[in-house]
Short mmCIF file of C-alpha atoms in Angstrom, two decimals:
data_model
loop_
_atom_site.label_atom_id
_atom_site.label_comp_id
_atom_site.label_asym_id
_atom_site.label_seq_id
_atom_site.Cartn_x
_atom_site.Cartn_y
_atom_site.Cartn_z
CA MET A 41 87.47 61.50 131.86
CA ALA A 42 90.67 59.43 132.07
CA GLU A 43 92.65 62.31 130.62
CA ILE A 44 91.23 64.64 133.27
CA GLU A 45 92.41 62.22 135.96
CA LYS A 46 95.91 62.37 134.47
CA ILE A 47 95.83 66.16 134.59
CA LYS A 48 94.84 65.94 138.26
CA VAL A 49 97.88 63.77 138.98
CA TYR A 50 100.16 66.26 137.20
CA SER A 51 98.65 69.16 139.16
CA GLN A 52 99.21 67.36 142.45
CA THR A 53 102.85 66.82 141.47
CA LEU A 54 103.11 70.54 140.74
CA LYS A 55 101.63 71.33 144.17
CA ARG A 56 104.26 69.21 145.93
CA ASN A 57 107.04 70.92 143.99
CA ILE A 58 105.72 74.36 144.93
CA LYS A 59 106.63 73.73 148.56
CA THR A 60 110.32 73.42 147.65
CA LYS A 61 110.51 76.84 145.96
CA GLU A 62 111.52 80.17 147.47
CA GLU A 63 108.79 82.06 149.32
CA GLY A 64 108.13 84.73 146.64
CA THR A 65 108.12 82.23 143.82
CA SER A 66 106.01 79.83 145.87
CA ALA A 67 103.25 82.43 146.32
CA PHE A 68 103.06 82.99 142.57
CA LEU A 69 103.07 79.28 141.81
CA SER A 70 100.42 78.64 144.46
CA GLU A 71 98.12 81.17 142.83
CA THR A 72 98.78 79.59 139.45
CA TYR A 73 98.05 76.16 140.86
CA ASP A 74 94.75 77.31 142.35
CA ARG A 75 93.69 78.58 138.94
CA ILE A 76 94.66 75.29 137.30
CA GLU A 77 92.75 73.32 139.92
CA SER A 78 89.68 75.51 139.43
CA SER A 79 89.84 75.03 135.65
CA ILE A 80 90.15 71.27 136.06
CA GLY A 81 87.04 71.25 138.24
CA THR A 82 85.12 73.27 135.68
CA LEU A 83 86.27 70.99 132.85
CA GLU A 84 85.27 67.88 134.79
CA ASN A 85 81.81 69.28 135.53
CA CYS A 86 81.35 70.23 131.88
CA PHE A 87 82.01 66.67 130.74
CA ARG A 88 79.43 65.40 133.20
CA ASN A 89 76.77 68.02 132.40
CA VAL A 90 76.21 69.02 128.76
CA GLU A 91 73.92 71.93 129.69
CA LEU A 92 76.58 73.30 132.02
CA ALA A 93 79.18 72.97 129.26
CA ILE A 94 77.01 74.97 126.86
CA ARG A 95 76.41 77.71 129.44
CA TRP A 96 80.08 77.88 130.45
CA GLY A 97 81.25 78.01 126.83
CA GLY A 98 78.70 80.69 125.98
CA ARG A 99 79.74 82.83 128.94
CA PHE A 100 83.42 82.46 128.10
CA LYS A 101 82.78 83.53 124.49
CA PHE A 102 80.66 86.44 125.67
CA ARG A 103 83.43 87.69 127.98
CA GLN A 104 85.91 87.33 125.13
CA ASN A 105 83.65 89.36 122.83
CA VAL A 106 83.21 92.13 125.40
CA ARG A 107 86.98 92.44 125.82
CA GLY A 108 87.55 92.43 122.07
CA ASN A 109 84.80 94.88 121.16
CA PHE A 110 85.58 97.35 123.93
CA GLN A 111 89.34 96.73 123.60
CA SER A 112 89.77 96.42 127.34
CA SER A 113 91.72 93.72 129.16
CA ASN A 114 90.35 95.02 132.46
CA LEU A 115 86.60 94.54 132.67
CA SER A 116 86.39 96.86 135.68
CA ASN A 117 86.97 99.76 133.26
CA LEU A 118 83.44 99.20 131.94
CA LYS A 119 81.14 101.34 134.07
CA GLY A 120 77.42 101.92 134.28
CA GLU A 121 75.89 105.16 135.47
CA GLY A 122 78.54 107.13 137.37
CA ASP A 123 80.98 104.73 139.01
CA SER A 124 78.45 101.94 139.48
CA PRO A 125 79.24 98.52 137.93
CA LEU A 126 77.87 97.94 134.44
CA TYR A 127 74.55 96.11 134.49
CA PHE A 128 71.79 95.56 132.00
CA ARG A 129 68.95 93.14 131.45
CA VAL A 130 67.57 91.93 128.13
CA GLY A 131 64.06 90.50 128.27
CA GLY A 132 63.95 86.83 127.31
CA VAL A 133 67.75 86.62 127.20
CA GLY A 134 69.23 87.24 130.64
CA GLU A 135 71.24 89.64 132.77
CA LEU A 136 74.78 90.99 132.46
CA ARG A 137 76.87 92.30 135.34
CA VAL A 138 80.47 93.47 135.30
CA THR A 139 82.13 93.17 138.71
CA GLU A 140 85.60 94.33 139.71
CA HIS A 141 87.36 91.31 138.26
CA THR A 142 84.97 89.52 135.94
CA LEU A 143 81.85 89.56 133.81
CA GLU A 144 78.83 87.57 134.99
CA LEU A 145 76.20 86.48 132.49
CA ASP A 146 73.01 84.81 133.69
CA THR A 147 71.03 83.56 130.72
CA TYR A 148 69.12 80.61 129.34
CA THR A 149 70.90 77.61 127.83
CA GLN A 150 68.67 77.62 124.74
CA ILE A 151 70.06 81.06 123.88
CA PHE A 152 73.47 79.49 123.21
CA GLN A 153 71.99 76.43 121.51
CA ASN A 154 70.03 78.47 118.96
CA LYS A 155 72.13 81.30 117.55
CA GLN A 156 69.36 82.03 115.05
CA LEU A 157 67.51 83.73 117.91
CA PHE A 158 69.93 86.62 117.43
CA PRO A 159 70.04 88.56 114.16
CA GLU A 160 73.41 89.79 112.96
CA ALA A 161 74.57 93.19 114.15
CA PHE A 162 77.00 95.51 112.38
CA TYR A 163 78.76 98.66 113.55
CA LEU A 164 79.72 100.72 110.51
CA GLU A 165 83.12 102.05 111.55
CA SER A 166 84.96 105.17 110.45
CA PRO A 167 86.13 105.10 106.79
CA LEU A 168 89.69 105.37 108.12
CA TYR A 169 89.51 101.78 109.37
CA TRP A 170 88.43 100.55 105.95
CA LYS A 171 91.17 102.51 104.20
CA LEU A 172 93.64 100.62 106.42
CA LYS A 173 91.81 97.28 106.15
CA SER A 174 94.71 95.22 104.77
CA ALA A 175 97.19 96.53 107.33
CA LEU A 176 94.80 96.02 110.24
CA GLU A 177 93.99 92.46 109.18
CA SER A 178 97.69 91.63 108.89
CA ILE A 179 98.40 92.61 112.51
CA LYS A 180 95.34 90.94 114.02
CA LEU A 181 96.97 87.55 114.58
CA ASP A 182 99.99 89.16 116.24
CA SER A 183 97.92 90.82 118.95
CA ARG A 184 96.01 87.98 120.62
CA SER A 185 95.77 88.33 124.40
CA PRO A 186 95.79 85.34 126.78
CA SER A 187 92.00 85.72 127.00
CA GLY A 188 91.71 85.13 123.25
CA ALA A 189 90.62 88.69 122.50
CA SER A 190 92.53 90.78 119.99
CA LEU A 191 93.78 93.85 121.86
CA ASN A 192 95.45 95.96 119.20
CA GLY A 193 93.22 99.03 119.52
CA VAL A 194 90.89 97.89 116.73
CA PRO A 195 87.49 96.63 117.94
CA ASP A 196 86.60 93.07 117.01
CA TYR A 197 83.34 94.16 115.37
CA PHE A 198 85.43 95.73 112.58
CA TYR A 199 86.99 92.34 111.84
CA ASP A 200 83.60 90.63 112.15
CA MET A 201 82.15 92.91 109.48
CA ALA A 202 85.17 92.29 107.24
CA VAL A 203 84.48 88.55 107.48
CA ALA A 204 80.76 89.07 106.79
CA LEU A 205 81.58 91.01 103.62
CA ARG A 206 83.44 87.98 102.22
CA ARG A 207 80.33 85.81 102.47
CA ARG A 208 78.57 86.93 99.32
CA ARG A 209 74.96 85.86 98.87
CA ILE A 210 73.29 85.44 95.50
CA GLU A 211 70.38 87.67 96.46
CA HIS A 212 70.02 90.59 98.83
CA PRO A 213 66.71 92.11 99.98
CA PHE A 214 67.44 95.81 99.53
CA ALA A 215 68.29 96.15 95.83
CA GLY A 216 66.58 99.53 95.44
CA ILE A 217 68.55 101.13 98.28
CA HIS A 218 71.75 99.56 97.04
CA GLU A 219 71.31 100.98 93.53
CA SER A 220 70.36 104.42 94.87
CA LEU A 221 73.53 104.54 96.97
CA HIS A 222 75.59 103.74 93.87
CA ASP A 223 73.84 106.53 91.97
CA ALA A 224 74.51 108.98 94.81
CA ILE A 225 78.29 108.39 94.89
CA GLY A 226 78.65 107.87 91.14
CA GLY A 227 80.16 104.40 91.39
CA LYS A 228 80.51 101.42 93.69
CA ILE A 229 82.90 99.91 96.21
CA SER A 230 84.01 96.43 95.15
CA LEU A 231 85.75 93.69 97.11
CA SER A 232 88.27 91.54 95.23
CA GLU A 233 88.84 87.83 95.83
CA ALA A 234 92.01 88.83 97.69
CA GLY A 235 89.97 91.03 100.02
CA ASP A 236 91.09 94.39 98.61
CA LEU A 237 88.64 97.30 98.36
CA GLU A 238 88.37 99.50 95.26
CA PHE A 239 86.11 102.30 94.08
CA GLN A 240 84.83 101.62 90.57
CA GLN A 241 83.53 104.37 88.26
CA LYS A 242 82.51 103.00 84.87
CA ASP A 243 85.79 101.69 83.38
CA ASN A 244 88.00 103.31 86.01
CA SER A 245 89.10 101.80 89.34
CA ILE A 246 90.57 103.81 92.19
CA PRO A 247 92.28 102.30 95.26
CA PHE A 248 89.95 102.63 98.22
CA SER A 249 92.64 104.45 100.19
CA LEU A 250 92.44 107.33 97.68
CA THR A 251 88.68 107.82 97.76
CA SER A 252 87.06 110.64 99.73
CA ALA A 253 85.77 109.81 103.20
CA GLY A 254 82.23 110.69 102.09
CA VAL A 255 82.31 108.22 99.20
CA ALA A 256 83.81 105.61 101.53
CA ASN A 257 81.07 106.18 104.11
CA MET A 258 78.14 105.69 101.74
CA GLY A 259 79.98 103.14 99.61
CA MET A 260 80.60 100.80 102.55
CA LEU A 261 76.89 100.87 103.41
CA ALA A 262 76.12 99.93 99.80
CA LEU A 263 78.70 97.11 99.92
CA LEU A 264 77.19 95.77 103.15
CA ILE A 265 73.85 95.54 101.35
CA GLU A 266 75.28 94.18 98.09
CA ARG A 267 77.11 91.30 99.82
CA GLY A 268 73.87 90.26 101.52
CA ALA A 269 75.21 90.85 105.04
CA LEU A 270 72.29 93.08 106.01
CA GLU A 271 68.89 91.42 106.14
CA ARG A 272 65.53 92.03 107.73
CA GLY A 273 65.93 91.92 111.50
CA SER A 274 69.63 92.85 111.40
CA PHE A 275 70.97 95.64 113.59
CA LEU A 276 73.00 98.46 112.04
CA PHE A 277 74.83 100.88 114.35
CA ILE A 278 76.41 104.07 113.00
CA ASP A 279 78.10 106.75 115.08
CA GLU A 280 77.52 110.12 113.40
CA PRO A 281 76.56 109.04 109.85
CA GLU A 282 76.95 112.69 108.81
CA SER A 283 80.74 112.51 109.25
CA ASN A 284 82.61 113.67 106.13
CA LEU A 285 79.36 114.15 104.20
CA HIS A 286 78.23 117.29 102.38
CA PRO A 287 74.85 118.48 103.79
CA ALA A 288 73.12 117.31 100.60
CA TRP A 289 74.58 113.83 101.09
CA GLN A 290 73.57 113.89 104.75
CA VAL A 291 69.97 114.21 103.59
CA GLU A 292 70.41 111.27 101.20
CA MET A 293 72.09 109.16 103.88
CA ALA A 294 69.23 109.86 106.30
CA ALA A 295 66.70 108.84 103.65
CA PHE A 296 68.58 105.59 102.93
CA LEU A 297 68.73 104.70 106.62
CA LEU A 298 65.03 105.38 107.14
CA GLU A 299 64.21 103.22 104.12
CA LEU A 300 66.28 100.39 105.62
CA ALA A 301 64.27 100.79 108.83
CA ARG A 302 61.03 100.66 106.84
CA GLN A 303 62.15 97.39 105.27
CA GLY A 304 62.94 95.75 108.60
CA VAL A 305 66.51 96.68 109.57
CA ASN A 306 66.99 97.98 113.12
CA VAL A 307 69.01 101.16 112.54
CA VAL A 308 70.59 102.89 115.55
CA ILE A 309 72.52 106.14 115.04
CA SER A 310 73.95 108.97 117.11
CA THR A 311 74.14 112.37 115.45
CA HIS A 312 74.98 116.04 115.97
CA SER A 313 73.70 116.98 112.52
CA MET A 314 71.01 119.65 112.37
CA THR A 315 70.59 118.73 108.70
CA ILE A 316 69.66 115.12 109.50
CA LEU A 317 67.37 116.16 112.35
CA LYS A 318 65.61 118.78 110.25
CA TRP A 319 65.15 116.30 107.40
CA LEU A 320 63.66 113.81 109.86
CA GLU A 321 61.34 116.46 111.32
CA VAL A 322 60.07 117.48 107.88
CA HIS A 323 59.78 113.88 106.67
CA VAL A 324 57.54 112.68 109.50
CA LYS A 325 55.29 115.69 108.98
CA GLU A 326 54.93 114.79 105.31
CA LYS A 327 54.55 111.05 106.05
CA PRO A 328 53.04 110.69 109.55
CA ASP A 329 52.99 106.89 109.32
CA ASP A 330 56.81 106.86 109.34
CA ARG A 331 56.77 108.37 112.82
CA GLU A 332 56.29 104.82 114.11
CA LEU A 333 59.71 103.91 112.69
CA VAL A 334 61.54 106.52 114.75
CA ARG A 335 62.52 106.80 118.40
CA LEU A 336 64.44 109.90 119.43
CA ASN A 337 66.47 110.28 122.60
CA LYS A 338 68.78 112.96 123.93
CA PHE A 339 71.99 112.33 125.79
CA PRO A 340 73.38 112.47 128.48
CA PRO A 341 72.17 108.96 129.28
CA ASP A 342 70.86 109.95 132.72
CA ALA A 343 68.17 112.08 131.05
CA GLU A 344 64.65 110.72 131.42
CA TRP A 345 63.21 108.85 128.45
CA ASN A 346 60.56 110.87 126.63
CA ASP A 347 58.25 109.29 124.03
CA ASP A 348 57.13 112.73 122.81
CA MET A 349 59.22 113.00 119.63
CA ASP A 350 58.32 116.64 119.01
CA ALA A 351 59.37 117.68 122.52
CA VAL A 352 62.67 115.81 122.29
CA MET A 353 63.32 117.24 118.81
CA ALA A 354 62.80 120.79 120.07
CA GLU A 355 65.15 120.21 123.01
CA VAL A 356 67.85 118.66 120.82
CA LYS A 357 67.69 121.43 118.22
CA GLN A 358 67.94 124.08 120.91
CA SER A 359 71.01 122.37 122.36
CA LEU A 360 72.74 122.01 118.97
CA THR A 361 72.05 125.57 117.80
CA LYS A 362 72.97 127.28 121.08
CA PRO A 363 76.72 127.68 120.31
CA PHE A 364 75.91 129.33 116.95
CA SER A 365 73.20 131.52 118.50
CA ASP A 366 75.56 132.66 121.25
CA LEU A 367 78.25 133.57 118.71
CA TYR A 368 75.72 135.34 116.50
CA ILE A 369 74.50 137.50 119.37
CA LYS A 370 78.08 138.15 120.47
CA GLY A 371 78.94 139.38 116.97
CA LEU A 372 76.11 141.93 116.79
#
């Protein structure tokens, strides 16, 4: 607390000096001083109240993560429905609101004290990011913003997954899926001690940058499993898993993802693939029990939620096939 008192003295000296500056400069310095004074007050309160310190630190880190993952220095760019401010509530966790200038997080202190309450989440990015992994990692430290977020156009969750891949575990829970993925692509993606990615086929190694996007897509999923990053309860997000995949591989990818879901991974995907949707439709007819593993929704996000999977499936298929149907009729 003695050091905080010293900082207060220095800030008061700064305030007296502000009055001697020119008017334009004085306004800027006054605003800066107000921010310093506010930060000192927050710091002092945190030293006096451990629970407050935990909550404040958690909120600061959360704001930093939002900026880094959405790559936005201006939180007001994050919108909810229409132009309304972003807001969502997570049961048992708290509420999140993005106002014009800041992000407000109301949650419970024990959430920050026990990180084990939250399973790890991974967003499997485009293969292009992984082909440029070394270059992107080299520029990360040169692009730190004053808020602490890395604003270089590459979302922080890419770097988080790269770090997770370095933490190799002796065992991983999805050996069967991992081996099947290797069989599908005819090899495996390996990660060297230096952090370089390679595609290995028997006695031959190919730089990851030279592999096809399809191999990279499925290979990175296999690597995520092999390194033990994915576990039961984890969240896996993939935007359009069909990207760069032959239709036959789309079917295999869909089967792998459903098997991960069966074994306890929370898999969330967005897709425009009729192949994946048709495979899913056929699969749940053949294995009705697996219907409980699937929730299907159609965007836009303002559409009403419908728990009737068959009805949603029919609507989605009609929407996806309409451009082809229109062209077919036009060509008759």
